[in-house]
PDB file of C-alpha atoms and ligand atoms in Angstrom:
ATOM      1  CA  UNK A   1       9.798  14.717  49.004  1.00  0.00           C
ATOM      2  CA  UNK A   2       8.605  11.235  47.775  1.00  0.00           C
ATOM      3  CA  UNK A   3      10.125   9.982  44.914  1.00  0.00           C
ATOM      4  CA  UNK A   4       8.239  10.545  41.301  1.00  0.00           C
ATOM      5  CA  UNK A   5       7.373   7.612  39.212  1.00  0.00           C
ATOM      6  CA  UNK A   6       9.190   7.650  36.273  1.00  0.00           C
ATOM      7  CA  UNK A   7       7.201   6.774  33.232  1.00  0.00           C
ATOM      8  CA  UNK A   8       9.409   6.168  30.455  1.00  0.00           C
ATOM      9  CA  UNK A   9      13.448   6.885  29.997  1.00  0.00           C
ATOM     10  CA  UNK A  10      14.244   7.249  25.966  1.00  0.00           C
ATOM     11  CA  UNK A  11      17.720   8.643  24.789  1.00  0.00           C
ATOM     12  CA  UNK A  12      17.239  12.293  25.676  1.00  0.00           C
ATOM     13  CA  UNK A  13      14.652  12.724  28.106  1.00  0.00           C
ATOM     14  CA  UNK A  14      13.164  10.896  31.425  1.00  0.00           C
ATOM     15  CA  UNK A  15       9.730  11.169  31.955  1.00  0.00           C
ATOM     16  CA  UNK A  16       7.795  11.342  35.352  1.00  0.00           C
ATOM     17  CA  UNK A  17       4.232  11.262  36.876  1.00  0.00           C
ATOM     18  CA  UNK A  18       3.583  15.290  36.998  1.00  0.00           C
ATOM     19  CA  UNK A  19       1.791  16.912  40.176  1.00  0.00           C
ATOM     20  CA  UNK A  20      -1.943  15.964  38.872  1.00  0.00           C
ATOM     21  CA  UNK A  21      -3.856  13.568  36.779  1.00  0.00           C
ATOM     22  CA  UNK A  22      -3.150  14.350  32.805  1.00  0.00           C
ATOM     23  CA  UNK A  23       0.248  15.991  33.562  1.00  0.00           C
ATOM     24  CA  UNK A  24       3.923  14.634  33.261  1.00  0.00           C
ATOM     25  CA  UNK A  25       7.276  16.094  34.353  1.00  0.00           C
ATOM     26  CA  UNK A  26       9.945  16.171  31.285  1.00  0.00           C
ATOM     27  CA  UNK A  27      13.690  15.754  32.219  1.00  0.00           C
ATOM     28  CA  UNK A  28      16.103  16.642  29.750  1.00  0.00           C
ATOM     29  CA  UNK A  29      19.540  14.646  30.064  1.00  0.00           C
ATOM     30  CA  UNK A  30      23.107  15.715  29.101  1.00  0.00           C
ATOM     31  CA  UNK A  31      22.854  12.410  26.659  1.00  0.00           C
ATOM     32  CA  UNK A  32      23.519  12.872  22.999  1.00  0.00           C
ATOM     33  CA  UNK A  33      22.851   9.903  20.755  1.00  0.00           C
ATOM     34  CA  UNK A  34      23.038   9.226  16.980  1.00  0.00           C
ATOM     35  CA  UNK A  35      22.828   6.966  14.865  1.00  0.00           C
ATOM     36  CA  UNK A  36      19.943   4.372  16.686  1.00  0.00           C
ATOM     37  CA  UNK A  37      22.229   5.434  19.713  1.00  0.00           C
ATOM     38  CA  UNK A  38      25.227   3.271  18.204  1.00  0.00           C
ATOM     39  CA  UNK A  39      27.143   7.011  18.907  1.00  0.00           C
ATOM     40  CA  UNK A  40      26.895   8.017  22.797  1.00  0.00           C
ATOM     41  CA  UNK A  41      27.952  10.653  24.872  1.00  0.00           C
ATOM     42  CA  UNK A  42      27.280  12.744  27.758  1.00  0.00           C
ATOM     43  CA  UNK A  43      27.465  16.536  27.222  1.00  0.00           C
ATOM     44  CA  UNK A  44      27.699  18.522  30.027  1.00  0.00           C
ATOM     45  CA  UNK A  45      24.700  20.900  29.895  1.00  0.00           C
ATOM     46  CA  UNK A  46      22.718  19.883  26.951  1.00  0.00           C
ATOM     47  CA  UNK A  47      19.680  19.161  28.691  1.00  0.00           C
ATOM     48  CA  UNK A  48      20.015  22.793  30.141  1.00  0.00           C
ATOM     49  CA  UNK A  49      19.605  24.533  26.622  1.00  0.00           C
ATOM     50  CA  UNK A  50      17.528  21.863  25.265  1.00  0.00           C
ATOM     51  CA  UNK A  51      14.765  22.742  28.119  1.00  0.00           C
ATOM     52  CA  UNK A  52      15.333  26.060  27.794  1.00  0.00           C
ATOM     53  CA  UNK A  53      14.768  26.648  23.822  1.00  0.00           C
ATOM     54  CA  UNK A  54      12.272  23.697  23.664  1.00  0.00           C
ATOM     55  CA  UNK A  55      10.359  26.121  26.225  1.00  0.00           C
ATOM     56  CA  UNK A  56      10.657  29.145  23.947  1.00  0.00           C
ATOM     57  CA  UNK A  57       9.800  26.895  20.636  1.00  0.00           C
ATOM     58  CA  UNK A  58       6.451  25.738  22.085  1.00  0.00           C
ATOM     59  CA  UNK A  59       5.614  29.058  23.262  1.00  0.00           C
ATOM     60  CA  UNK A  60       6.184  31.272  20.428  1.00  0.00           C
ATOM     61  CA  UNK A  61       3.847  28.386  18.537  1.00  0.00           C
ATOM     62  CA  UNK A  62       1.214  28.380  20.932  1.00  0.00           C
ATOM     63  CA  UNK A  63       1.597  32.363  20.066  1.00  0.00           C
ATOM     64  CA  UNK A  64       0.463  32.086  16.846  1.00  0.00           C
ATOM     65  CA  UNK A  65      -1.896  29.400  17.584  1.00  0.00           C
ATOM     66  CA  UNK A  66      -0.355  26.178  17.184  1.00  0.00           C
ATOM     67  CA  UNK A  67      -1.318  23.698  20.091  1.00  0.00           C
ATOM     68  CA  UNK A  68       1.470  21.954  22.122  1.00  0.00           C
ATOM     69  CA  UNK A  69       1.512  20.062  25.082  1.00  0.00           C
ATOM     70  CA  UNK A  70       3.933  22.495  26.895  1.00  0.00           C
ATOM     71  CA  UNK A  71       2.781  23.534  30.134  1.00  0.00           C
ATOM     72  CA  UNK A  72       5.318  25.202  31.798  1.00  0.00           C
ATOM     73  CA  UNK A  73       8.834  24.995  32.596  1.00  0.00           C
ATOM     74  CA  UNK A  74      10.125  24.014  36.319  1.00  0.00           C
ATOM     75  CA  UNK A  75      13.444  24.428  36.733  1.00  0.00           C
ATOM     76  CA  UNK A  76      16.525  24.176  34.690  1.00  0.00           C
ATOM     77  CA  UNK A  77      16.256  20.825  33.312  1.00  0.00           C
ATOM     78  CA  UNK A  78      12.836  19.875  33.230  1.00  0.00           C
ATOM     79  CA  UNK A  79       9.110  21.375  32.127  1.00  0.00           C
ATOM     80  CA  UNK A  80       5.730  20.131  33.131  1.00  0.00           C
ATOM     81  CA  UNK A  81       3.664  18.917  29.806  1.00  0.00           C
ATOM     82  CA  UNK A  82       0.494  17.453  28.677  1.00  0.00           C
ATOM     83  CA  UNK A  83       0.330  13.969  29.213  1.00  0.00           C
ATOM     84  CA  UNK A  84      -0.794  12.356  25.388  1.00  0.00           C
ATOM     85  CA  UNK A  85      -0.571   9.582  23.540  1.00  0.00           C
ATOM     86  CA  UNK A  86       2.142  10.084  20.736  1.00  0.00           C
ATOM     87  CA  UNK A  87       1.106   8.855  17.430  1.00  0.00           C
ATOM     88  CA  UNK A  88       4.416   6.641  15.985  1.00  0.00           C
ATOM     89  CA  UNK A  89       5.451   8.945  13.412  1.00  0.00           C
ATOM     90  CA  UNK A  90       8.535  11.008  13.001  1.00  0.00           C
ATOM     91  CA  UNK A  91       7.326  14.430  10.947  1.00  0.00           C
ATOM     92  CA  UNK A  92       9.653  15.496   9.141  1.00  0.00           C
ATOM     93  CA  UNK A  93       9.985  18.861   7.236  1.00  0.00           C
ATOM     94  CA  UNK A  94      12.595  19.721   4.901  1.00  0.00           C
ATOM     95  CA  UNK A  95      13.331  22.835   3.140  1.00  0.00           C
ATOM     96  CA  UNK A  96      16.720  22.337   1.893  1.00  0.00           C
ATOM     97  CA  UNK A  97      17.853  18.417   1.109  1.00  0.00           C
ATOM     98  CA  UNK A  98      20.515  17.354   3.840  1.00  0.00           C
ATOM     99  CA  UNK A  99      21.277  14.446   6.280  1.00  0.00           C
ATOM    100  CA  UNK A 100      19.082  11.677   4.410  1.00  0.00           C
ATOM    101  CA  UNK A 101      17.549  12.899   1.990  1.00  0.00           C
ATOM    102  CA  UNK A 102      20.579  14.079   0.597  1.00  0.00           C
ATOM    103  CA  UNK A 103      21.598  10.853   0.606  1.00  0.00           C
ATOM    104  CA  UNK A 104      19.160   8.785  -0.579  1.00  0.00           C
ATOM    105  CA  UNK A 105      18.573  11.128  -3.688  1.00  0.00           C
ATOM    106  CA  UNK A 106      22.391  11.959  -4.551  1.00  0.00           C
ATOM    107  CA  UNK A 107      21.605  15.591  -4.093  1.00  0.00           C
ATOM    108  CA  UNK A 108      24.138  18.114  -2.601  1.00  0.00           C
ATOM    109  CA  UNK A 109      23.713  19.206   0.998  1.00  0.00           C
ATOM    110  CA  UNK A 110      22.007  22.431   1.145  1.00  0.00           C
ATOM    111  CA  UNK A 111      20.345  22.570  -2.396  1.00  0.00           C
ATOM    112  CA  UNK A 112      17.130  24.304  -1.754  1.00  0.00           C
ATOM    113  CA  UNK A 113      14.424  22.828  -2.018  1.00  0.00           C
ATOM    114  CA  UNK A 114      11.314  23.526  -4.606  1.00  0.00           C
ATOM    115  CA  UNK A 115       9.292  23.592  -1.913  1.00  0.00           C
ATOM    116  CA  UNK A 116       9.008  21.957   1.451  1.00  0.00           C
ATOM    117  CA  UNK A 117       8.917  18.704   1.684  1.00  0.00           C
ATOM    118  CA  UNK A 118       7.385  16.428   4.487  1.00  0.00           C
ATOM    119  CA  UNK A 119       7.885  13.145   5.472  1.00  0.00           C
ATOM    120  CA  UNK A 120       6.923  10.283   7.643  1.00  0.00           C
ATOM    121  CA  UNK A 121       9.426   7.986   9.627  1.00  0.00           C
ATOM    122  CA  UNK A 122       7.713   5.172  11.696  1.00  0.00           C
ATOM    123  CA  UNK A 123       9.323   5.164  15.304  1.00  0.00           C
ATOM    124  CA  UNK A 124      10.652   1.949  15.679  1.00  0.00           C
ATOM    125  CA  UNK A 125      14.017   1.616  17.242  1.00  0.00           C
ATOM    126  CA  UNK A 126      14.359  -1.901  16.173  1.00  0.00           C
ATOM    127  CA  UNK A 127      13.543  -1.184  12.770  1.00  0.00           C
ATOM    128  CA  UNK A 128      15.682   1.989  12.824  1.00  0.00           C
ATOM    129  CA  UNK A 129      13.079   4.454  12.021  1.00  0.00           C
ATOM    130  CA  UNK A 130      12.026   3.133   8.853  1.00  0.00           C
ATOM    131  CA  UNK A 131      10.417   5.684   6.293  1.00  0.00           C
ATOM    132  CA  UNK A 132       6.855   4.981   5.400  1.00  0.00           C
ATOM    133  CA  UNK A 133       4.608   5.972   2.630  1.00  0.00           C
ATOM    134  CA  UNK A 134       1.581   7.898   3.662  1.00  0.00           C
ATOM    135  CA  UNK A 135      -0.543   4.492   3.230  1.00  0.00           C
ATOM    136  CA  UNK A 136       0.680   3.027   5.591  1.00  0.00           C
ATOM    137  CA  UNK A 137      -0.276   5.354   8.091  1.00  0.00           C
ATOM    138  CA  UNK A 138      -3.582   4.486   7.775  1.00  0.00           C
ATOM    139  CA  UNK A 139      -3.561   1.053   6.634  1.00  0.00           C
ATOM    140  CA  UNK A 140      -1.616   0.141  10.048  1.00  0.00           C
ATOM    141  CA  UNK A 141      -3.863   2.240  11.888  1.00  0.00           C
ATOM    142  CA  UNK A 142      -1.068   4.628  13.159  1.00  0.00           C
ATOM    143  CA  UNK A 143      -3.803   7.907  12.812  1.00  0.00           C
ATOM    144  CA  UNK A 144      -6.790   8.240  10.227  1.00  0.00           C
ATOM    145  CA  UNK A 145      -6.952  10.584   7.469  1.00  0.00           C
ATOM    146  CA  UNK A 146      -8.378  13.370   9.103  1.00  0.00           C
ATOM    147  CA  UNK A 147      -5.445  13.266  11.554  1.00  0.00           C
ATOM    148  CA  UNK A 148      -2.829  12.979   8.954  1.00  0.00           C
ATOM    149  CA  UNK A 149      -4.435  15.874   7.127  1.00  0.00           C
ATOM    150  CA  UNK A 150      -4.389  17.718  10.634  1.00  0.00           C
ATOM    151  CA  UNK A 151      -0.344  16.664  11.162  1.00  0.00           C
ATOM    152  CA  UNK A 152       0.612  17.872   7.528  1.00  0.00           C
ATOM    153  CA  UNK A 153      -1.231  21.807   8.306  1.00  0.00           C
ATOM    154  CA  UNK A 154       0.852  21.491  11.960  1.00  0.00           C
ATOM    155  CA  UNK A 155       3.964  20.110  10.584  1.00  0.00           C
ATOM    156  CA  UNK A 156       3.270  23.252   7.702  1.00  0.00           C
ATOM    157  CA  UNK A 157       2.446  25.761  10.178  1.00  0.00           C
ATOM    158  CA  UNK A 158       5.486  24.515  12.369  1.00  0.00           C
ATOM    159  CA  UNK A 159       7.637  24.948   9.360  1.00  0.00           C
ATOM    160  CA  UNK A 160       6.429  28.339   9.190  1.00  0.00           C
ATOM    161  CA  UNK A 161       6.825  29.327  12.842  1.00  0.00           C
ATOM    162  CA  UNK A 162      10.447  28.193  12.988  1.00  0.00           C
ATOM    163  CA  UNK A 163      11.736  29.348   9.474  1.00  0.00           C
ATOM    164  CA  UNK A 164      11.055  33.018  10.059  1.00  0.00           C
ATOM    165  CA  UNK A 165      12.256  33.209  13.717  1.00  0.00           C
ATOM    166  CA  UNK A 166      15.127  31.256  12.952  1.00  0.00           C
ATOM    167  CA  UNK A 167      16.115  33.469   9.659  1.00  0.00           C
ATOM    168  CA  UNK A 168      15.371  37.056  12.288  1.00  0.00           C
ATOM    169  CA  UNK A 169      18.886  35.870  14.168  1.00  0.00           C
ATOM    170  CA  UNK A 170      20.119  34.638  10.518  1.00  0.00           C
ATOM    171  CA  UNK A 171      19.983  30.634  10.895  1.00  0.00           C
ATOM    172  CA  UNK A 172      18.700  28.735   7.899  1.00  0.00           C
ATOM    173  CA  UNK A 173      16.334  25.912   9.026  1.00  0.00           C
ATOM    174  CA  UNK A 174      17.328  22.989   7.318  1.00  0.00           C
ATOM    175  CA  UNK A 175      15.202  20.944   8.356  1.00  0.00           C
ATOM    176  CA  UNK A 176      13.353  19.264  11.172  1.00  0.00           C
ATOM    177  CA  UNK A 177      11.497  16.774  13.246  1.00  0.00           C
ATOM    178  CA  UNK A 178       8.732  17.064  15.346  1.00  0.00           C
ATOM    179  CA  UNK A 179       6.091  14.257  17.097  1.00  0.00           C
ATOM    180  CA  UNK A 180       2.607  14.642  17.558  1.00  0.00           C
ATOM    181  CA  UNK A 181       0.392  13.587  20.173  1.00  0.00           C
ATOM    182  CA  UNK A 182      -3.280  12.906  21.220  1.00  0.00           C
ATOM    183  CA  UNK A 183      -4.757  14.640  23.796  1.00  0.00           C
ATOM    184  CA  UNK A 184      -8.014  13.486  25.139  1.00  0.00           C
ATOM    185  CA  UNK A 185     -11.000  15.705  26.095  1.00  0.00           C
ATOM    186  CA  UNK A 186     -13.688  13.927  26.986  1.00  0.00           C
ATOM    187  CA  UNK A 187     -15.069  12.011  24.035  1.00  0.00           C
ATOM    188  CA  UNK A 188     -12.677  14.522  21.825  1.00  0.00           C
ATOM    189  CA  UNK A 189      -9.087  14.005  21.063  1.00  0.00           C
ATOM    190  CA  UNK A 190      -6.797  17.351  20.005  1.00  0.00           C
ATOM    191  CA  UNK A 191      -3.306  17.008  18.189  1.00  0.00           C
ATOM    192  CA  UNK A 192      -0.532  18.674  19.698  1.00  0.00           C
ATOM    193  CA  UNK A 193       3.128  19.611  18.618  1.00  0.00           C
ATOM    194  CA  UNK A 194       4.770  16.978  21.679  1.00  0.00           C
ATOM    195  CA  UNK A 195       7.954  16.008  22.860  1.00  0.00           C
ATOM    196  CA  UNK A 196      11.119  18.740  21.817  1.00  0.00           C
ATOM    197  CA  UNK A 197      12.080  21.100  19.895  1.00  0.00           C
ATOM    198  CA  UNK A 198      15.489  22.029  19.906  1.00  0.00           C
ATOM    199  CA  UNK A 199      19.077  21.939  17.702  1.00  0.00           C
ATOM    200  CA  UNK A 200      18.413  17.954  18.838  1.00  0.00           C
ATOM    201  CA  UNK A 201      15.797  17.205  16.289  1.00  0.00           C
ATOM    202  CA  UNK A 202      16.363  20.552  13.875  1.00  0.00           C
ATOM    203  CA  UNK A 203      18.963  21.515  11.245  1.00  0.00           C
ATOM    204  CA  UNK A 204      20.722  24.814  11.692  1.00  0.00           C
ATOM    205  CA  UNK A 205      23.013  26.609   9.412  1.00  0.00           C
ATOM    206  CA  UNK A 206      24.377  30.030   9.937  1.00  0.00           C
ATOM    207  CA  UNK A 207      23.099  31.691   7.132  1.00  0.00           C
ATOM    208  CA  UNK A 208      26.802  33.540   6.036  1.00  0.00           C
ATOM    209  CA  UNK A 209      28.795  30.772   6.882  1.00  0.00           C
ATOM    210  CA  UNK A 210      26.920  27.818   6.749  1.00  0.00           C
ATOM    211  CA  UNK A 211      28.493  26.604  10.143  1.00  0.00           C
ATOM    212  CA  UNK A 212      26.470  23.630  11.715  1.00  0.00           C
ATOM    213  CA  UNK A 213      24.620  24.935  15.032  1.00  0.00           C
ATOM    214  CA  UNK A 214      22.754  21.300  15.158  1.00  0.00           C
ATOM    215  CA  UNK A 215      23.171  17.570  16.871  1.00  0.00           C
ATOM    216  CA  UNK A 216      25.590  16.869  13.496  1.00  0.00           C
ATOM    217  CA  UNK A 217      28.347  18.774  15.237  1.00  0.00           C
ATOM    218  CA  UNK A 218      28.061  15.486  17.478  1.00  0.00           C
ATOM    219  CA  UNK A 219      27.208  12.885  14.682  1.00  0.00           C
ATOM    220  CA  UNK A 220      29.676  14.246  12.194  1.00  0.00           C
ATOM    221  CA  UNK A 221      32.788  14.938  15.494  1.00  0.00           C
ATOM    222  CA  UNK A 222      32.744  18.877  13.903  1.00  0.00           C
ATOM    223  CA  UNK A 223      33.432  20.403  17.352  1.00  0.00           C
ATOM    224  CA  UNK A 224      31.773  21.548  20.533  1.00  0.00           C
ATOM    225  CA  UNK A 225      27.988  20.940  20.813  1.00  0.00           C
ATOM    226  CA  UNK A 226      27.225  23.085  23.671  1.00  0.00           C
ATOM    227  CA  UNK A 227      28.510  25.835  21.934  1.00  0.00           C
ATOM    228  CA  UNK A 228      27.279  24.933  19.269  1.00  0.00           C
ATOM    229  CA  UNK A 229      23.720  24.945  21.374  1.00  0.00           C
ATOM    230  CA  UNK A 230      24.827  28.423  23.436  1.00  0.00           C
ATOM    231  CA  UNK A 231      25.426  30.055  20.293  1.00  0.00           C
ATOM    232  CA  UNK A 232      21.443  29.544  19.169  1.00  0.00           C
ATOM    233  CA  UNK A 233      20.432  30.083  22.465  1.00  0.00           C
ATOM    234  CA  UNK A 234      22.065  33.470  22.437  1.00  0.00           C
ATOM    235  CA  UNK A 235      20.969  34.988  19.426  1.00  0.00           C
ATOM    236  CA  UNK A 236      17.459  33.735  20.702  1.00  0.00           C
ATOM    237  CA  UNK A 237      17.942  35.612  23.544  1.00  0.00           C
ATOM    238  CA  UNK A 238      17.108  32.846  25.416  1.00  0.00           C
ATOM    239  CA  UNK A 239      20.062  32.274  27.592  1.00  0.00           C
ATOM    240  CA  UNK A 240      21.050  35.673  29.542  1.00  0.00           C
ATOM    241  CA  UNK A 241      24.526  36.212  27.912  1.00  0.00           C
ATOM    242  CA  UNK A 242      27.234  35.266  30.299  1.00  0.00           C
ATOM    243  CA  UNK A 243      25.445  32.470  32.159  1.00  0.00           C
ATOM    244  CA  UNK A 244      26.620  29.239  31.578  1.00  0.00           C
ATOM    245  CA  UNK A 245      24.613  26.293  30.764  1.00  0.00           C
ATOM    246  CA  UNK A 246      26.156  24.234  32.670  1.00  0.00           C
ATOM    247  CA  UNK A 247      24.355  24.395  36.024  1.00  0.00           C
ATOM    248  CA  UNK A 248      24.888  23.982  39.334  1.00  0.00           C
ATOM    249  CA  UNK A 249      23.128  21.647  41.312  1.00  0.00           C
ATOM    250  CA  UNK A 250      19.079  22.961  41.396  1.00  0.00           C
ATOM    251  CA  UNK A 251      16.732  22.503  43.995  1.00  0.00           C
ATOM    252  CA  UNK A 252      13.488  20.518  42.553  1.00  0.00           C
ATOM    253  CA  UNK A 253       9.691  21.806  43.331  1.00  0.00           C
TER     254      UNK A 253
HETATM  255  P1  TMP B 301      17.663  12.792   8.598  1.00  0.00           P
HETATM  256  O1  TMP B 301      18.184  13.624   7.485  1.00  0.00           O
HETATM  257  O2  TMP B 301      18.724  12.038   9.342  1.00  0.00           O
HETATM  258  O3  TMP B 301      16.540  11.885   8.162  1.00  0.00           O
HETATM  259  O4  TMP B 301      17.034  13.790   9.675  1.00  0.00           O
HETATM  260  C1  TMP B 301      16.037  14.726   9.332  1.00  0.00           C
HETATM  261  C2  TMP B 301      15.743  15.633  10.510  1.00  0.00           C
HETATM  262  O5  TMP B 301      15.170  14.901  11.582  1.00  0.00           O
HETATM  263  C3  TMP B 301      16.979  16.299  11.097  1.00  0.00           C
HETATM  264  O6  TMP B 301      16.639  17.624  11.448  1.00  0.00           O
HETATM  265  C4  TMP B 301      17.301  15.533  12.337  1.00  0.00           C
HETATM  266  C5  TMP B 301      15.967  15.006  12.768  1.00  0.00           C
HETATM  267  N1  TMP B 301      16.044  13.676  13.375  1.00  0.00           N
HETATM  268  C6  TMP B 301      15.635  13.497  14.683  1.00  0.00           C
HETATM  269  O7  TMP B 301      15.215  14.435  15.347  1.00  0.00           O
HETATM  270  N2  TMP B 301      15.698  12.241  15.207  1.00  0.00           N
HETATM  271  C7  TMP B 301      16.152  11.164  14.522  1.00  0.00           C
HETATM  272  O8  TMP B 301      16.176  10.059  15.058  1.00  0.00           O
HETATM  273  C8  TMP B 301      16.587  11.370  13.161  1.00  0.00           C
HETATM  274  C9  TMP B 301      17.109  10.237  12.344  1.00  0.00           C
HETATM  275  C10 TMP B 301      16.500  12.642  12.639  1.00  0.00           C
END
């Protein structure tokens, strides 16, 4: 088979020229990151259950209506997407202050929220992912105010999707971050929910115990992120109980 073209290579994911025009092949690495990447490591079969539950996140939205630009899934590690222009925003969506927020406002992890909250970093490695007021947005030409008023309903409906299918296997969603891109039609462009969703780029509490099922059992050391991962993936019922994520070595399409 001829080699792909890879695209782009960030943190978590490679990127490749997919099988036909306006398509791209996602591969999700064993890489975990935080911090702007000043903490690294590579855990063995992360990319596994990130494909895997970022499958069944874009699904169950595209169930209820919400556009992605998940295709399909091809193997183990990697799905087949719509190719689209992200817009450089982090959305953020908090429902309970943590990471921070908590932080910057001095309130306790965990406090609920009055109601959620969203939020705009501007993706900038360089600059750390500053936040930005909503006027910038526009000012620096980022996406207009129709598209911002389109992002807030997705990030909303997102919110939504998440909180209540999270809750059914009794997670709290904390909070989380999603990326938006354009997807052109002809002379139209459509938003879609792009890139992941997964315990990556989410908060996850057990709801009894408040035990961490999210990337700050890596940031914070708190103990073993793939089970950590296996443990939402399992009440998801998206891994079949038993297998391992780690996988063996898979043959490619
Ligand atoms: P924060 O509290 O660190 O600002 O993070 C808020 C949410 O966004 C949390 O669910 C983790 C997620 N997130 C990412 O997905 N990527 C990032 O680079 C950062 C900083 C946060």
């Amino acid at each position: 088979m001829a080699r792909r073209k890879k695209i782009y290579e960030g943190k978590a994911k490679t990127l490749y020229e997919g099988p036909e025009p306006g398509t791209i092949v996602q591969y999700f690495k064993d890489d975990a990151t935080a911090f702007n990447a000043e903490k690294k490591d590579v855990i063995e079969g992360k990319g596994v259950l990130n494909n895997m539950l970022s499958e069944y996140f874009m699904l169950g939205l595209a169930n209820v209506g919400v556009p992605t630009h998940f295709l399909k899934r091809l193997n183990m590690r990697e799905q087949l997407v719509r190719s689209c222009e992200i817009i450089p925003l982090e959305v953020i969506v908090r429902n309970y202050a943590a990471g921070s927020m908590a932080k910057r406002m001095g309130i306790e992890e965990g406090t609920q929220l009055p109601r959620p909250i969203v939020e705009y970093s501007y993706k900038d490695d360089a600059l750390g992912d500053p936040l930005v007021p909503e006027e910038y947005i526009a000012a620096f030409g980022w996406a207009s105010q129709q598209d911002m008023d389109d992002i807030l309903s997705i990030a909303l409906r997102v919110n939504d999707f998440l909180s209540g299918v999270m809750y059914g296997v009794g997670i709290k969603l904390i909070d989380f971050k999603i990326e938006i891109g354009r997807v052109f039609e002809g002379d139209f462009q459509r938003l879609v929910v792009a890139d992941e969703i997964s315990p990556d780029s989410c908060r996850l509490w057990d709801i009894e115990t408040c035990e961490k099922l999210d990337k700050d059992v890596f940031r914070r050391d708190l103990g073993s992120l793939t089970d950590a991962y296996t443990e939402v993936a399992n009440r998801l019922g998206v891994m079949p109980k038993g297998q391992p994520p780690v996988s063996k070595p898979t043959l490619i399409n």
